[in-house]
PDB file of C-alpha atoms and ligand atoms in Angstrom:
ATOM      1  CA  MET W 217     120.230 124.397 118.656  1.00 78.00           C
ATOM      2  CA  SER W 218     123.068 123.469 116.334  1.00 83.00           C
ATOM      3  CA  ASP W 219     122.946 119.669 116.616  1.00 94.00           C
ATOM      4  CA  CYS W 220     119.144 119.342 116.526  1.00 98.00           C
ATOM      5  CA  ILE W 221     117.683 117.839 113.322  1.00 98.00           C
ATOM      6  CA  PHE W 222     114.347 119.600 113.748  1.00 98.00           C
ATOM      7  CA  CYS W 223     116.049 122.997 114.205  1.00 98.00           C
ATOM      8  CA  LYS W 224     117.900 122.233 110.966  1.00 98.00           C
ATOM      9  CA  ILE W 225     114.627 121.333 109.242  1.00 98.00           C
ATOM     10  CA  ILE W 226     113.118 124.628 110.444  1.00 98.00           C
ATOM     11  CA  ASP W 227     116.075 126.686 109.175  1.00 97.00           C
ATOM     12  CA  GLY W 228     116.084 124.783 105.874  1.00 97.00           C
ATOM     13  CA  SER W 229     119.543 123.225 106.191  1.00 97.00           C
ATOM     14  CA  ILE W 230     117.917 119.747 106.177  1.00 97.00           C
ATOM     15  CA  PRO W 231     115.189 119.335 103.545  1.00 98.00           C
ATOM     16  CA  SER W 232     111.626 118.477 104.557  1.00 98.00           C
ATOM     17  CA  THR W 233     108.179 118.292 103.029  1.00 98.00           C
ATOM     18  CA  LYS W 234     106.725 121.403 104.631  1.00 98.00           C
ATOM     19  CA  ILE W 235     102.972 121.699 104.916  1.00 97.00           C
ATOM     20  CA  TYR W 236     102.611 124.811 107.108  1.00 98.00           C
ATOM     21  CA  GLU W 237     104.692 127.558 108.665  1.00 98.00           C
ATOM     22  CA  ASP W 238     103.995 130.713 110.628  1.00 98.00           C
ATOM     23  CA  GLU W 239     106.053 132.947 112.923  1.00 98.00           C
ATOM     24  CA  HIS W 240     105.993 130.377 115.723  1.00 98.00           C
ATOM     25  CA  VAL W 241     105.527 126.864 114.304  1.00 98.00           C
ATOM     26  CA  TYR W 242     106.542 124.581 111.449  1.00 98.00           C
ATOM     27  CA  ALA W 243     104.669 121.471 110.228  1.00 98.00           C
ATOM     28  CA  PHE W 244     106.104 118.831 107.905  1.00 98.00           C
ATOM     29  CA  MET W 245     105.618 115.248 106.810  1.00 98.00           C
ATOM     30  CA  ASP W 246     107.185 112.580 109.034  1.00 98.00           C
ATOM     31  CA  VAL W 247     109.940 110.906 106.994  1.00 98.00           C
ATOM     32  CA  ALA W 248     108.854 107.456 108.256  1.00 98.00           C
ATOM     33  CA  PRO W 249     105.061 107.751 108.352  1.00 97.00           C
ATOM     34  CA  LEU W 250     102.817 105.280 110.148  1.00 96.00           C
ATOM     35  CA  THR W 251      99.923 106.201 107.867  1.00 96.00           C
ATOM     36  CA  LYS W 252      99.227 108.441 104.870  1.00 97.00           C
ATOM     37  CA  GLY W 253      99.342 112.051 106.078  1.00 98.00           C
ATOM     38  CA  HIS W 254     101.434 111.442 109.253  1.00 98.00           C
ATOM     39  CA  THR W 255     102.581 114.977 110.064  1.00 98.00           C
ATOM     40  CA  LEU W 256     104.754 116.582 112.736  1.00 98.00           C
ATOM     41  CA  LEU W 257     104.086 120.024 114.229  1.00 99.00           C
ATOM     42  CA  VAL W 258     106.994 121.680 116.045  1.00 98.00           C
ATOM     43  CA  PRO W 259     107.615 125.019 117.755  1.00 98.00           C
ATOM     44  CA  LYS W 260     110.312 127.097 116.039  1.00 98.00           C
ATOM     45  CA  GLN W 261     111.850 127.732 119.444  1.00 98.00           C
ATOM     46  CA  HIS W 262     113.977 124.749 120.482  1.00 98.00           C
ATOM     47  CA  VAL W 263     112.157 123.142 123.404  1.00 98.00           C
ATOM     48  CA  LYS W 264     113.126 119.622 124.458  1.00 98.00           C
ATOM     49  CA  ASP W 265     109.715 118.342 125.470  1.00 98.00           C
ATOM     50  CA  LEU W 266     106.367 119.311 126.986  1.00 98.00           C
ATOM     51  CA  LEU W 267     107.860 119.530 130.474  1.00 98.00           C
ATOM     52  CA  GLU W 268     110.166 122.345 129.369  1.00 98.00           C
ATOM     53  CA  MET W 269     107.672 124.192 127.193  1.00 98.00           C
ATOM     54  CA  PRO W 270     106.911 127.813 128.141  1.00 98.00           C
ATOM     55  CA  GLU W 271     103.210 128.735 128.122  1.00 98.00           C
ATOM     56  CA  ASP W 272     103.466 131.112 125.182  1.00 98.00           C
ATOM     57  CA  VAL W 273     105.137 128.414 123.069  1.00 98.00           C
ATOM     58  CA  ALA W 274     102.344 125.992 124.002  1.00 98.00           C
ATOM     59  CA  ARG W 275      99.688 128.568 123.155  1.00 98.00           C
ATOM     60  CA  ASN W 276     101.152 129.250 119.721  1.00 98.00           C
ATOM     61  CA  LEU W 277     101.719 125.576 118.997  1.00 98.00           C
ATOM     62  CA  TYR W 278      98.224 124.449 119.901  1.00 98.00           C
ATOM     63  CA  ALA W 279      96.682 127.409 118.078  1.00 98.00           C
ATOM     64  CA  ALA W 280      97.981 125.873 114.857  1.00 98.00           C
ATOM     65  CA  ALA W 281      96.966 122.281 115.677  1.00 98.00           C
ATOM     66  CA  PRO W 282      93.301 122.341 114.530  1.00 98.00           C
ATOM     67  CA  LYS W 283      94.371 123.866 111.185  1.00 98.00           C
ATOM     68  CA  ILE W 284      96.785 120.993 110.559  1.00 98.00           C
ATOM     69  CA  ALA W 285      94.275 118.352 111.700  1.00 98.00           C
ATOM     70  CA  ASN W 286      91.518 119.769 109.493  1.00 98.00           C
ATOM     71  CA  ALA W 287      93.788 119.959 106.459  1.00 98.00           C
ATOM     72  CA  ILE W 288      94.758 116.291 106.871  1.00 98.00           C
ATOM     73  CA  GLN W 289      91.118 115.375 107.471  1.00 98.00           C
ATOM     74  CA  SER W 290      89.870 117.097 104.346  1.00 98.00           C
ATOM     75  CA  ALA W 291      92.756 115.812 102.204  1.00 98.00           C
ATOM     76  CA  PHE W 292      92.317 112.108 103.040  1.00 98.00           C
ATOM     77  CA  ASN W 293      89.076 111.720 104.991  1.00 98.00           C
ATOM     78  CA  PRO W 294      90.464 109.248 107.552  1.00 98.00           C
ATOM     79  CA  GLN W 295      88.083 107.542 109.979  1.00 97.00           C
ATOM     80  CA  GLY W 296      89.855 109.163 112.946  1.00 97.00           C
ATOM     81  CA  MET W 297      93.102 110.820 113.956  1.00 98.00           C
ATOM     82  CA  ASN W 298      95.500 110.367 116.879  1.00 97.00           C
ATOM     83  CA  THR W 299      97.621 113.279 118.053  1.00 98.00           C
ATOM     84  CA  ILE W 300     100.521 111.956 120.091  1.00 97.00           C
ATOM     85  CA  ASN W 301     103.492 113.554 121.808  1.00 98.00           C
ATOM     86  CA  ASN W 302     106.240 111.390 123.303  1.00 98.00           C
ATOM     87  CA  ASN W 303     108.168 112.914 126.212  1.00 98.00           C
ATOM     88  CA  GLY W 304     111.418 111.220 127.239  1.00 98.00           C
ATOM     89  CA  SER W 305     113.104 108.146 125.753  1.00 98.00           C
ATOM     90  CA  PHE W 306     111.137 105.796 127.997  1.00 98.00           C
ATOM     91  CA  ALA W 307     107.969 107.135 126.360  1.00 97.00           C
ATOM     92  CA  GLY W 308     109.420 106.655 122.881  1.00 96.00           C
ATOM     93  CA  GLN W 309     110.864 110.103 122.188  1.00 98.00           C
ATOM     94  CA  THR W 310     113.756 109.829 119.745  1.00 98.00           C
ATOM     95  CA  VAL W 311     114.113 113.452 118.621  1.00 98.00           C
ATOM     96  CA  PHE W 312     114.559 115.846 121.512  1.00 98.00           C
ATOM     97  CA  HIS W 313     112.862 118.880 120.011  1.00 98.00           C
ATOM     98  CA  TYR W 314     109.189 118.819 121.005  1.00 98.00           C
ATOM     99  CA  HIS W 315     106.867 117.535 118.260  1.00 98.00           C
ATOM    100  CA  LEU W 316     103.204 116.679 118.055  1.00 98.00           C
ATOM    101  CA  HIS W 317     102.391 113.732 115.770  1.00 98.00           C
ATOM    102  CA  PHE W 318      99.187 113.842 113.711  1.00 98.00           C
ATOM    103  CA  ILE W 319      98.410 110.270 112.695  1.00 98.00           C
ATOM    104  CA  PRO W 320      95.303 109.841 110.563  1.00 98.00           C
ATOM    105  CA  ARG W 321      93.636 106.446 111.057  1.00 97.00           C
ATOM    106  CA  TYR W 322      92.143 104.486 108.195  1.00 96.00           C
ATOM    107  CA  ASP W 323      91.510 100.886 109.288  1.00 94.00           C
ATOM    108  CA  GLU W 324      92.678  98.129 111.641  1.00 90.00           C
ATOM    109  CA  THR W 325      95.662  97.306 109.418  1.00 91.00           C
ATOM    110  CA  ASP W 326      97.252 100.763 109.509  1.00 91.00           C
ATOM    111  CA  GLY W 327     100.631 101.346 111.128  1.00 87.00           C
ATOM    112  CA  LEU W 328      99.496 102.356 114.605  1.00 91.00           C
ATOM    113  CA  LYS W 329      98.473  99.872 117.257  1.00 88.00           C
ATOM    114  CA  VAL W 330      96.834 101.558 120.217  1.00 85.00           C
ATOM    115  CA  LYS W 331      95.948  99.198 123.041  1.00 87.00           C
ATOM    116  CA  TRP W 332      94.714 100.458 126.404  1.00 90.00           C
ATOM    117  CA  GLU W 333      95.049  97.981 129.237  1.00 93.00           C
ATOM    118  CA  THR W 334      93.466  99.865 132.100  1.00 94.00           C
ATOM    119  CA  LYS W 335      94.485  99.263 135.685  1.00 93.00           C
ATOM    120  CA  GLN W 336      91.135 100.523 136.878  1.00 92.00           C
ATOM    121  CA  SER W 337      90.751  97.822 139.517  1.00 92.00           C
ATOM    122  CA  GLU W 338      93.970  98.982 141.253  1.00 93.00           C
ATOM    123  CA  PHE W 339      92.821 102.598 141.322  1.00 95.00           C
ATOM    124  CA  THR W 340      89.914 102.654 143.734  1.00 95.00           C
ATOM    125  CA  GLN W 341      88.161 105.957 144.483  1.00 95.00           C
ATOM    126  CA  ASP W 342      90.382 106.401 147.575  1.00 96.00           C
ATOM    127  CA  VAL W 343      93.557 105.816 145.584  1.00 96.00           C
ATOM    128  CA  LEU W 344      92.382 108.209 142.858  1.00 97.00           C
ATOM    129  CA  LYS W 345      91.673 110.852 145.495  1.00 97.00           C
ATOM    130  CA  SER W 346      95.139 110.505 146.947  1.00 97.00           C
ATOM    131  CA  VAL W 347      96.846 110.503 143.540  1.00 97.00           C
ATOM    132  CA  GLY W 348      94.873 113.596 142.520  1.00 97.00           C
ATOM    133  CA  GLU W 349      95.815 115.338 145.749  1.00 97.00           C
ATOM    134  CA  GLN W 350      99.535 114.681 145.161  1.00 97.00           C
ATOM    135  CA  ILE W 351      99.311 116.332 141.738  1.00 97.00           C
ATOM    136  CA  ARG W 352      97.183 119.246 143.015  1.00 97.00           C
ATOM    137  CA  GLU W 353      99.798 119.972 145.698  1.00 96.00           C
ATOM    138  CA  LYS W 354     102.446 120.406 142.994  1.00 97.00           C
ATOM    139  CA  LEU W 355     100.175 122.697 140.970  1.00 95.00           C
ATOM    140  CA  ASN W 356      99.663 124.927 144.001  1.00 83.00           C
ATOM    141  CA  GLN W 357     103.352 125.321 144.833  1.00 78.00           C
TER     142      GLN W 357
HETATM  143  P1  5GP T1061     109.482 110.496 118.350  1.00 87.56           P
HETATM  144  O1  5GP T1061     109.805 109.031 118.373  1.00 87.56           O
HETATM  145  O2  5GP T1061     110.623 111.324 118.892  1.00 87.56           O
HETATM  146  O3  5GP T1061     108.156 110.825 118.954  1.00 87.56           O
HETATM  147  O4  5GP T1061     109.296 110.855 116.819  1.00 87.56           O
HETATM  148  C1  5GP T1061     110.322 111.311 115.996  1.00 87.56           C
HETATM  149  C2  5GP T1061     109.763 111.277 114.599  1.00 87.56           C
HETATM  150  O5  5GP T1061     110.593 112.065 113.767  1.00 87.56           O
HETATM  151  C3  5GP T1061     109.728 109.864 113.993  1.00 87.56           C
HETATM  152  O6  5GP T1061     108.403 109.522 113.628  1.00 87.56           O
HETATM  153  C4  5GP T1061     110.668 109.972 112.799  1.00 87.56           C
HETATM  154  O7  5GP T1061     110.217 109.234 111.678  1.00 87.56           O
HETATM  155  C5  5GP T1061     110.705 111.451 112.519  1.00 87.56           C
HETATM  156  N1  5GP T1061     111.957 111.916 111.951  1.00 87.56           N
HETATM  157  C6  5GP T1061     113.200 111.644 112.429  1.00 87.56           C
HETATM  158  N2  5GP T1061     114.139 112.251 111.653  1.00 87.56           N
HETATM  159  C7  5GP T1061     113.457 112.941 110.696  1.00 87.56           C
HETATM  160  C8  5GP T1061     113.886 113.756 109.606  1.00 87.56           C
HETATM  161  O8  5GP T1061     115.071 113.997 109.362  1.00 87.56           O
HETATM  162  N3  5GP T1061     112.892 114.273 108.813  1.00 87.56           N
HETATM  163  C9  5GP T1061     111.568 114.042 109.065  1.00 87.56           C
HETATM  164  N4  5GP T1061     110.691 114.597 108.230  1.00 87.56           N
HETATM  165  N5  5GP T1061     111.135 113.283 110.080  1.00 87.56           N
HETATM  166  C10 5GP T1061     112.072 112.723 110.883  1.00 87.56           C
HETATM  167 ZN1   ZN T1062     115.679 121.894 117.930  1.00 87.56          ZN
END
């Protein structure tokens, strides 16, 4: 897509620090990393987000993911690693070409704050059953 910065990174018209490339995917350093080694993995095919991703694109993308994660792990030996994908502006997506973030985690002072505030008390077994059923219905359509 002509006005997409990640398509331009893939075709080389915008420079990037590439770490991996194959026929289907491209991985490069995030220009504004949260931690040392923060990497983005993108499909070469322009796909806006996970909701629009064809299965073969997903297969090829995720096939490369462990390679990238293991390379980051053995380069910097972080204590853990978050892989995050934001879909839609409300969820924090700012570049509308699908990308999977690899964010190695080093200590409590690193650039990523992950806080889970569960709403478990609102989701009783009955509610969970009903919510699950609503999703299952869509899968079976
Ligand atoms: P999002 O918020 O959409 O999940 O993440 C977009 C990411 O792309 C951000 O972390 C941002 O730093 C990164 N980014 C945006 N523009 C560029 C660019 O031109 N080059 C690189 N390497 N990363 C970029
Ligand atoms: Zn694109």
